[in-house]
mmCIF file of C-alpha atoms in Angstrom:
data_model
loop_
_atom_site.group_PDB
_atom_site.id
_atom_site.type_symbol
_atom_site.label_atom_id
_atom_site.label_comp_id
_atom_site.label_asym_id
_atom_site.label_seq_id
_atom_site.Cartn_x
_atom_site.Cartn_y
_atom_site.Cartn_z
ATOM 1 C CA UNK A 274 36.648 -101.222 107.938
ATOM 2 C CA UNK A 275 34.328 -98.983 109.463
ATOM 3 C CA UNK A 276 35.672 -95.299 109.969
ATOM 4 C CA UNK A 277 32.925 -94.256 112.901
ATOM 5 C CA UNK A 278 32.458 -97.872 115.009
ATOM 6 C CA UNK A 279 29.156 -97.947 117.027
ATOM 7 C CA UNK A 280 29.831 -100.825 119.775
ATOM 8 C CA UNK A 281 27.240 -102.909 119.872
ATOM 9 C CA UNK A 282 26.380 -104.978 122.646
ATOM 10 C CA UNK A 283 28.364 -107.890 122.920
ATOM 11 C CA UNK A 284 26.473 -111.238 122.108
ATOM 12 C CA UNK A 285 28.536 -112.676 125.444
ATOM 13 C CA UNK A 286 26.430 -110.798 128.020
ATOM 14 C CA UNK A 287 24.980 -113.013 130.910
ATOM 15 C CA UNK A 288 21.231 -112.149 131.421
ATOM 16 C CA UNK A 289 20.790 -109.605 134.227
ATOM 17 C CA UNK A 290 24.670 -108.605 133.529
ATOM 18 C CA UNK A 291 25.647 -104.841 131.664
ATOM 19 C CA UNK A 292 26.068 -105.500 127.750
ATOM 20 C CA UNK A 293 30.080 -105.429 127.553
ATOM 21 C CA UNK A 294 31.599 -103.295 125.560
ATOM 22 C CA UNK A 295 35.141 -103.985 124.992
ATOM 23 C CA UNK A 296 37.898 -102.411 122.618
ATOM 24 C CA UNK A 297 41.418 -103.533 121.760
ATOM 25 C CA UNK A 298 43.939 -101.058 121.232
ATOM 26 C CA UNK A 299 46.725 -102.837 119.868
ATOM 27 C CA UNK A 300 50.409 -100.453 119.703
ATOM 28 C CA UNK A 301 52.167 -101.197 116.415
ATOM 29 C CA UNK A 302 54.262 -98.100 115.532
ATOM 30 C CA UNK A 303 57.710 -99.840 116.591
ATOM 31 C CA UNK A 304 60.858 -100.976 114.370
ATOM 32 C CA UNK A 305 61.353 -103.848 116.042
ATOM 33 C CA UNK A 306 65.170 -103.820 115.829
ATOM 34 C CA UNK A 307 65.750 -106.961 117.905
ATOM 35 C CA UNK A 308 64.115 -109.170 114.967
ATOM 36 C CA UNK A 309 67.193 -107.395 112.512
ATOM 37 C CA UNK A 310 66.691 -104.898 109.392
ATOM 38 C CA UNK A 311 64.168 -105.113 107.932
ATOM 39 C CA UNK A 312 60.001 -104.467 108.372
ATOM 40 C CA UNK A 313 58.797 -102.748 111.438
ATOM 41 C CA UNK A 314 58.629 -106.040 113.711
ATOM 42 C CA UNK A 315 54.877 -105.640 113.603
ATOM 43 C CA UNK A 316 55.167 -106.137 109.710
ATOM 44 C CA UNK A 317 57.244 -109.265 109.845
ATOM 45 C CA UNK A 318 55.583 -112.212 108.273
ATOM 46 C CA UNK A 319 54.528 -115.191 110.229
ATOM 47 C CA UNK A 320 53.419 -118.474 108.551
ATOM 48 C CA UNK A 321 53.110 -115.872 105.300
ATOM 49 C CA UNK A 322 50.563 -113.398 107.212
ATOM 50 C CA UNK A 323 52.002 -110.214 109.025
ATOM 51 C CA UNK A 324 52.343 -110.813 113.342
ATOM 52 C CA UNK A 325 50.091 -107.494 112.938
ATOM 53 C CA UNK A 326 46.927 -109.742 111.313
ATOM 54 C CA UNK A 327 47.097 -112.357 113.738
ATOM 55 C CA UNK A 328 46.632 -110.016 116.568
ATOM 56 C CA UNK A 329 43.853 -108.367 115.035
ATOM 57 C CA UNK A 330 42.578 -111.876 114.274
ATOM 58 C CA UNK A 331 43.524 -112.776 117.795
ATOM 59 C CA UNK A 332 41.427 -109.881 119.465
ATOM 60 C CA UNK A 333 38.524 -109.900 116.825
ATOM 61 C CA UNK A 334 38.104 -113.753 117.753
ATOM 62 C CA UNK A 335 36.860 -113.096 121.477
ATOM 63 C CA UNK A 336 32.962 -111.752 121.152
ATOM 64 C CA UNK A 337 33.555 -109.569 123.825
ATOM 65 C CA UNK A 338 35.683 -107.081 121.532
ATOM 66 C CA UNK A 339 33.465 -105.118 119.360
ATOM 67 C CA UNK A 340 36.574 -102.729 117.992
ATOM 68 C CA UNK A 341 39.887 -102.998 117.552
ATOM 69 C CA UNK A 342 42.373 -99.750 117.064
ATOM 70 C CA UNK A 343 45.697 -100.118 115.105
ATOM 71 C CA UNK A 344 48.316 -97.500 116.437
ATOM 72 C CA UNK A 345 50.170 -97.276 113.356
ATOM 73 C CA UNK A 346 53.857 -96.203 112.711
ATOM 74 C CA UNK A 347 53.257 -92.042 112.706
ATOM 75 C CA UNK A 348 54.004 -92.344 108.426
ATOM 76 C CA UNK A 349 52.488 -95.110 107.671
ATOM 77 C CA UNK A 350 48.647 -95.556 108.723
ATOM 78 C CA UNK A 351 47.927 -95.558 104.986
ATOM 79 C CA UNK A 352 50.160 -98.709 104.701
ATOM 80 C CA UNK A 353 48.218 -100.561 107.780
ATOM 81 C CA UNK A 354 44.902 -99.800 106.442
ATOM 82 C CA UNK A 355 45.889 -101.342 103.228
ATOM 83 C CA UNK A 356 47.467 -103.841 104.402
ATOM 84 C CA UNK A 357 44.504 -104.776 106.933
ATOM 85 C CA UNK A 358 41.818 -104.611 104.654
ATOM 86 C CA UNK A 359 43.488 -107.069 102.347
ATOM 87 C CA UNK A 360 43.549 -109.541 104.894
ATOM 88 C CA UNK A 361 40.145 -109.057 106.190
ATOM 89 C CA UNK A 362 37.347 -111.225 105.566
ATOM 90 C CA UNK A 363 35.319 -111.212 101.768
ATOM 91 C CA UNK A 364 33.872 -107.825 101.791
ATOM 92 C CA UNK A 365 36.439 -106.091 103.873
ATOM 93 C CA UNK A 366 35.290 -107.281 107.570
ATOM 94 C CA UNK A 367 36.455 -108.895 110.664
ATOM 95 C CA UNK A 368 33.623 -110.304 111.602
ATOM 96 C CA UNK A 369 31.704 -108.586 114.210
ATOM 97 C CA UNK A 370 34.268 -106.854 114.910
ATOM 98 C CA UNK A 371 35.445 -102.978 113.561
ATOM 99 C CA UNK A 372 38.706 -102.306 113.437
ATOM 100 C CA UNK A 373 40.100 -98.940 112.961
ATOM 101 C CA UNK A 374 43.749 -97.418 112.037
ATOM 102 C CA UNK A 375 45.378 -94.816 113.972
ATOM 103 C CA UNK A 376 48.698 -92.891 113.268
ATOM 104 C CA UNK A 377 51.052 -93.427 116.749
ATOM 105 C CA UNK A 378 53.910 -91.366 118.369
ATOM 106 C CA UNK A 379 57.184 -91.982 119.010
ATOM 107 C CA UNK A 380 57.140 -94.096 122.067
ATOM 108 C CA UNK A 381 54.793 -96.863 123.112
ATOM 109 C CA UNK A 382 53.324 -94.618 125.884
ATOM 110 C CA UNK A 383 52.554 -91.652 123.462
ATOM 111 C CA UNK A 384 50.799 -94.405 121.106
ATOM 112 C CA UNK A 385 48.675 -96.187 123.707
ATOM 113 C CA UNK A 386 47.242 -92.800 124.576
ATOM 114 C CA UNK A 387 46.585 -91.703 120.620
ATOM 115 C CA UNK A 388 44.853 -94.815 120.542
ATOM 116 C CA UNK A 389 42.758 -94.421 123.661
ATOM 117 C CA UNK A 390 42.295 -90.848 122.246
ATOM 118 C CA UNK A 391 40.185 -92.554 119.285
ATOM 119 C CA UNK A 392 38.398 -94.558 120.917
ATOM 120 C CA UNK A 393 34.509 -93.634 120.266
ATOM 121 C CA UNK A 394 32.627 -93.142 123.591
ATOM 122 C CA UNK A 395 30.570 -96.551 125.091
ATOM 123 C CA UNK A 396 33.256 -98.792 125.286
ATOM 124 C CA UNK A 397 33.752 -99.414 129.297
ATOM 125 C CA UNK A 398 36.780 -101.958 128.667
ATOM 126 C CA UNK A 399 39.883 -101.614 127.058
ATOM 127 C CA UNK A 400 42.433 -104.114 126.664
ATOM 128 C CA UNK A 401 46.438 -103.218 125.508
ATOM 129 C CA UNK A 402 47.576 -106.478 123.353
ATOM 130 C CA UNK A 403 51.220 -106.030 121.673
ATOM 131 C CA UNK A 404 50.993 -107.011 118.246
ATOM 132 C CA UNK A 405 54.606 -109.028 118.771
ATOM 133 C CA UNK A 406 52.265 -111.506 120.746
ATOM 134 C CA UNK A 407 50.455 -113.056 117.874
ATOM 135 C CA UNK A 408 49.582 -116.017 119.092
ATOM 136 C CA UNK A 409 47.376 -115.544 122.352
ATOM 137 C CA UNK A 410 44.543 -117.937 122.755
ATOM 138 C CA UNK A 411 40.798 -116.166 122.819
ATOM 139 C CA UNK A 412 40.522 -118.092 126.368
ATOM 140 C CA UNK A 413 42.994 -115.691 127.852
ATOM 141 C CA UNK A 414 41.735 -112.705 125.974
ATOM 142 C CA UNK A 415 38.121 -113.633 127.600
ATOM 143 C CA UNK A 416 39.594 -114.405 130.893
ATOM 144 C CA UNK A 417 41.066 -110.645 131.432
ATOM 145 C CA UNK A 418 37.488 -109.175 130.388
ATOM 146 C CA UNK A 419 35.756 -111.269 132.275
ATOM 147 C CA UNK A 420 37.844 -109.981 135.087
ATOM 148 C CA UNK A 421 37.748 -106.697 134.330
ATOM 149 C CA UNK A 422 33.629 -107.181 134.201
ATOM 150 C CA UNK A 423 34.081 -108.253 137.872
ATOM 151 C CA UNK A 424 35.303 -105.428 139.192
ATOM 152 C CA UNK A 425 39.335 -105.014 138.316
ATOM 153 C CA UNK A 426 40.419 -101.949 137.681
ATOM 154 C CA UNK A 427 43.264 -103.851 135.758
ATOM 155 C CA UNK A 428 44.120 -107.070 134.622
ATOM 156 C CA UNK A 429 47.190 -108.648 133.366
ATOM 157 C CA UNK A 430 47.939 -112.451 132.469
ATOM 158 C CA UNK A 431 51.093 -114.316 134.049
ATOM 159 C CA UNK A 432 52.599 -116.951 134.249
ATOM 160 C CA UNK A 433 54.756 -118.624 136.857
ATOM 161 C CA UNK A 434 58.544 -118.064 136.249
ATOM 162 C CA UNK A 435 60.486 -121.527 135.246
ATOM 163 C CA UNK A 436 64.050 -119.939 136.119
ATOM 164 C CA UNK A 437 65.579 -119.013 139.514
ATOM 165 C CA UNK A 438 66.205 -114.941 139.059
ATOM 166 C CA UNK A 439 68.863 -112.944 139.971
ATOM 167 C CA UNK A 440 68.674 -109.413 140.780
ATOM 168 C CA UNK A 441 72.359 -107.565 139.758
ATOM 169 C CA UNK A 442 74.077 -104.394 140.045
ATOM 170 C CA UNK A 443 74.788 -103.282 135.770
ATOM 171 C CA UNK A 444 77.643 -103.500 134.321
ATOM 172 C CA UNK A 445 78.861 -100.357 133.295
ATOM 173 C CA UNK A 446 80.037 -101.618 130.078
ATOM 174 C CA UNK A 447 77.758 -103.887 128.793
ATOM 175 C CA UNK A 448 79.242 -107.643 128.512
ATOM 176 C CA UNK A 449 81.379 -107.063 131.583
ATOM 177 C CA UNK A 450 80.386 -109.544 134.544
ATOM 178 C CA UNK A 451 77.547 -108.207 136.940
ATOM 179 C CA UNK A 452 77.604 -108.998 140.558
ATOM 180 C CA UNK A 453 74.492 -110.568 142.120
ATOM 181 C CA UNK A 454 73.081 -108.427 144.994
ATOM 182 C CA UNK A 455 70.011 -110.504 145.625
ATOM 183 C CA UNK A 456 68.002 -114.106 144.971
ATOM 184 C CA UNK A 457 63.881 -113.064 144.563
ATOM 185 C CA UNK A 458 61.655 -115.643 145.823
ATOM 186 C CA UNK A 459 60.851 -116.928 142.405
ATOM 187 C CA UNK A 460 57.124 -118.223 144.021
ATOM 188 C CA UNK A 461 56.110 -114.632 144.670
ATOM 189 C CA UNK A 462 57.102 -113.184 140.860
ATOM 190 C CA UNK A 463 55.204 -113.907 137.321
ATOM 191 C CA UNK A 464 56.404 -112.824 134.001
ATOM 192 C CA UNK A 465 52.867 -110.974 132.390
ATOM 193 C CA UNK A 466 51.946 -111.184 128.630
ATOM 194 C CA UNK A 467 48.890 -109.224 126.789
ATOM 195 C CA UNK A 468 46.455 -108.509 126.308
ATOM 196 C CA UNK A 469 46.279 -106.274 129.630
ATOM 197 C CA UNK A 470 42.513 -105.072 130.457
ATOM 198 C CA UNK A 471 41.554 -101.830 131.914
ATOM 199 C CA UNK A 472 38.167 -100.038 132.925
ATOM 200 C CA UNK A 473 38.251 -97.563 130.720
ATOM 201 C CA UNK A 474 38.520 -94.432 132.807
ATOM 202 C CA UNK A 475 41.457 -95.442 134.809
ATOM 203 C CA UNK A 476 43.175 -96.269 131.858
ATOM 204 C CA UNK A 477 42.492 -92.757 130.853
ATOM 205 C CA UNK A 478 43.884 -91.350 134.028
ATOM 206 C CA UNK A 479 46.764 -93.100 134.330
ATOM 207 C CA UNK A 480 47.682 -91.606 130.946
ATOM 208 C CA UNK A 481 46.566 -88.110 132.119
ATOM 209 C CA UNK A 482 48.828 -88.849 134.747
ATOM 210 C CA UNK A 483 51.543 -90.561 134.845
ATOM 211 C CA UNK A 484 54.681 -89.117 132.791
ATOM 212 C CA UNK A 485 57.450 -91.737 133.736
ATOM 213 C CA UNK A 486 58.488 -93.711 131.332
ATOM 214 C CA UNK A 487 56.946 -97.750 131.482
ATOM 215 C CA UNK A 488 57.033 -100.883 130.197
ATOM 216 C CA UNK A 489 53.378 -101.756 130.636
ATOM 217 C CA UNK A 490 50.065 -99.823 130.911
ATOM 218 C CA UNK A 491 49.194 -101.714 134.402
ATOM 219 C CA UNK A 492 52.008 -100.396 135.832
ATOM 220 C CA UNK A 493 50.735 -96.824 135.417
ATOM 221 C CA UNK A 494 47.632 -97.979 137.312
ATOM 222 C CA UNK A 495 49.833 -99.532 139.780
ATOM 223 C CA UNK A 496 51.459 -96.057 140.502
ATOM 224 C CA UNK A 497 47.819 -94.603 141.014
ATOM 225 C CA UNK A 498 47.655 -96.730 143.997
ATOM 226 C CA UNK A 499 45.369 -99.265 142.695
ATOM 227 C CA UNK A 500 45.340 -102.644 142.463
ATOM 228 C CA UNK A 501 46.515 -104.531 139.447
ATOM 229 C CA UNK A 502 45.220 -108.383 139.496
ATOM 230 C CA UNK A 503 46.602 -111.707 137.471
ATOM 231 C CA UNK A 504 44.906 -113.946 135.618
ATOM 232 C CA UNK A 505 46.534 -117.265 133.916
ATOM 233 C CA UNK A 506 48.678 -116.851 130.998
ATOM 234 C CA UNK A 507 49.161 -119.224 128.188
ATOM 235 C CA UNK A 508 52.947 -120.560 127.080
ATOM 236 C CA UNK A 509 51.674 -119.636 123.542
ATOM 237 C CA UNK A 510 51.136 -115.942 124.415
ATOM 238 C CA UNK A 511 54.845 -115.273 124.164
ATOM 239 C CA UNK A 512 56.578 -111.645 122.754
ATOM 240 C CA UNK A 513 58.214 -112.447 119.591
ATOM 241 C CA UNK A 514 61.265 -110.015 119.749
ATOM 242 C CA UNK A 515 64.144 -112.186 118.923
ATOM 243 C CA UNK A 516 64.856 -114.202 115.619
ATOM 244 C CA UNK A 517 64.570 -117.621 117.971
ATOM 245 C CA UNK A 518 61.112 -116.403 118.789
ATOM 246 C CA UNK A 519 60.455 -116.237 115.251
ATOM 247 C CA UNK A 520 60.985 -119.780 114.930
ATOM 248 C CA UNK A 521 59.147 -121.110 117.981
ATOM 249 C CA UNK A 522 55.989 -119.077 116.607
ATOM 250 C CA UNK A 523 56.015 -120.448 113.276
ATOM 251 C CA UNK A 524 56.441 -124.049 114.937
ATOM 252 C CA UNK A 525 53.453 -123.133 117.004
ATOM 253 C CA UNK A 526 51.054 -121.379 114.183
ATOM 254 C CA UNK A 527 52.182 -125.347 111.904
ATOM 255 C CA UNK A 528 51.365 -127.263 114.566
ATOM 256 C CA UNK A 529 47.803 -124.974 114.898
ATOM 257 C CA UNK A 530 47.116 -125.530 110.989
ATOM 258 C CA UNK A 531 47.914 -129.308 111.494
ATOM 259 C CA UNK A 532 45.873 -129.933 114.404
ATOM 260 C CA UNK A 533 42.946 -127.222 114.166
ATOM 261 C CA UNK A 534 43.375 -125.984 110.539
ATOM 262 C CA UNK A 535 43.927 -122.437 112.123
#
């Protein structure tokens, strides 16, 4: 792993295009407690690797990303390193790709923004991936920089939602029946996955900005007042957060080795 990245210019550039220079900053300080004791969820092994390595592998596959940033748990950056350079390729690379370890914070917001913070200067793009999405395809990673490249601030992938939704008035104990206030039209709402791609310096503000507390970097951008565009998702781009999930991905990374020898 290299410990000062230089990006070099991506091998994907179109001629008469800007050389893209892309980084990955992937938050991986969480415990993870849906998945049960245990690991930090980012830790957990799938198909015998950690979810962590496939999303490194995951980003480092797409030629656009020259550098990859590991938010580690705030204790254990030491760990990551270790545990990153064992999986690398012979003689301790990913490829084209750098990949650098960062102690995080002690929310996802406060670790998006340490990584961001250590991010060398010439990279223009930056895309968010959670590391409990292990599985993305590089054809969705390349589809949000290529959007990005065209002139998104932001860029998220989505995918059409299969169930009718219900929007509720909470309990106030939880397990106690909710009333429905409202039916969305399902047609007008999308469930977005990772990773999410930002030009750099509005990723930057919305950090220097924004203080409430979010679910997702693009909607920080959204409360700058800018636009936030979709691209198509993949099925196999799914959050692993629950032990079920667990099981679908390992189903998914068999059928990968079977078919592709992934």
């Amino acid at each position: 792993m290299s410990d000062d990245p230089l990006p070099p210019s991506s091998p994907t550039s179109a001629p008469g295009r800007p050389a893209i220079r892309t980084a990955a900053v992937i938050p991986a300080a969480g415990r993870g407690v849906r998945l049960g004791p245990g690991a930090p969820k980012a830790l957990r092994a799938l198909g015998g690797t950690p979810m962590l390595v496939h999303a490194v592998r995951a980003m480092a596959e797409s030629r656009a990303v020259s550098l990859v940033v590991v938010v580690a748990p705030p204790d254990g950056a030491d760990e990551v390193k270790s545990l990153l350079d064992t999986h690398a390729l012979p003689g301790g690379s990913w490829g084209t790709t750098d990949v650098l370890v960062v102690p995080g914070g002690e929310s996802r917001q406060e670790s998006v923004k340490l990584g961001l913070d250590a991010l060398p200067e010439g990279y223009d793009i930056v895309l968010v991936h959670d590391a409990a999405r292990p599985l993305v395809p590089v054809d969705t990673v390349d589809a949000v920089v290529e959007a990005v490249r065209d002139g998104a601030p932001a860029v998220v992938p989505a995918l059409p939602l299969a169930d009718t939704v219900k929007q509720v008035e909470p309990a106030a104990t939880p397990g106690e029946p909710e009333p429905v206030v409202a039916t969305p039209d399902r047609s007008r709402l999308r469930a977005v996955q990772t990773p999410q791609g930002f030009d750099r310096a509005t990723l930057v503000r919305a950090h220097a900005t924004v203080t409430d507390d979010v679910t997702d970097d693009a909607s920080m951008v959204e409360q700058l007042g800018l636009t936030v565009v979709t691209v198509p998702g993949h099925e196999e781009a799914f959050k692993v957060t629950r032990p079920l999930d667990l099981v679908l991905a390992e189903a998914v990374l068999a059928r990968r080795r079977l078919n592709d020898g992934f």
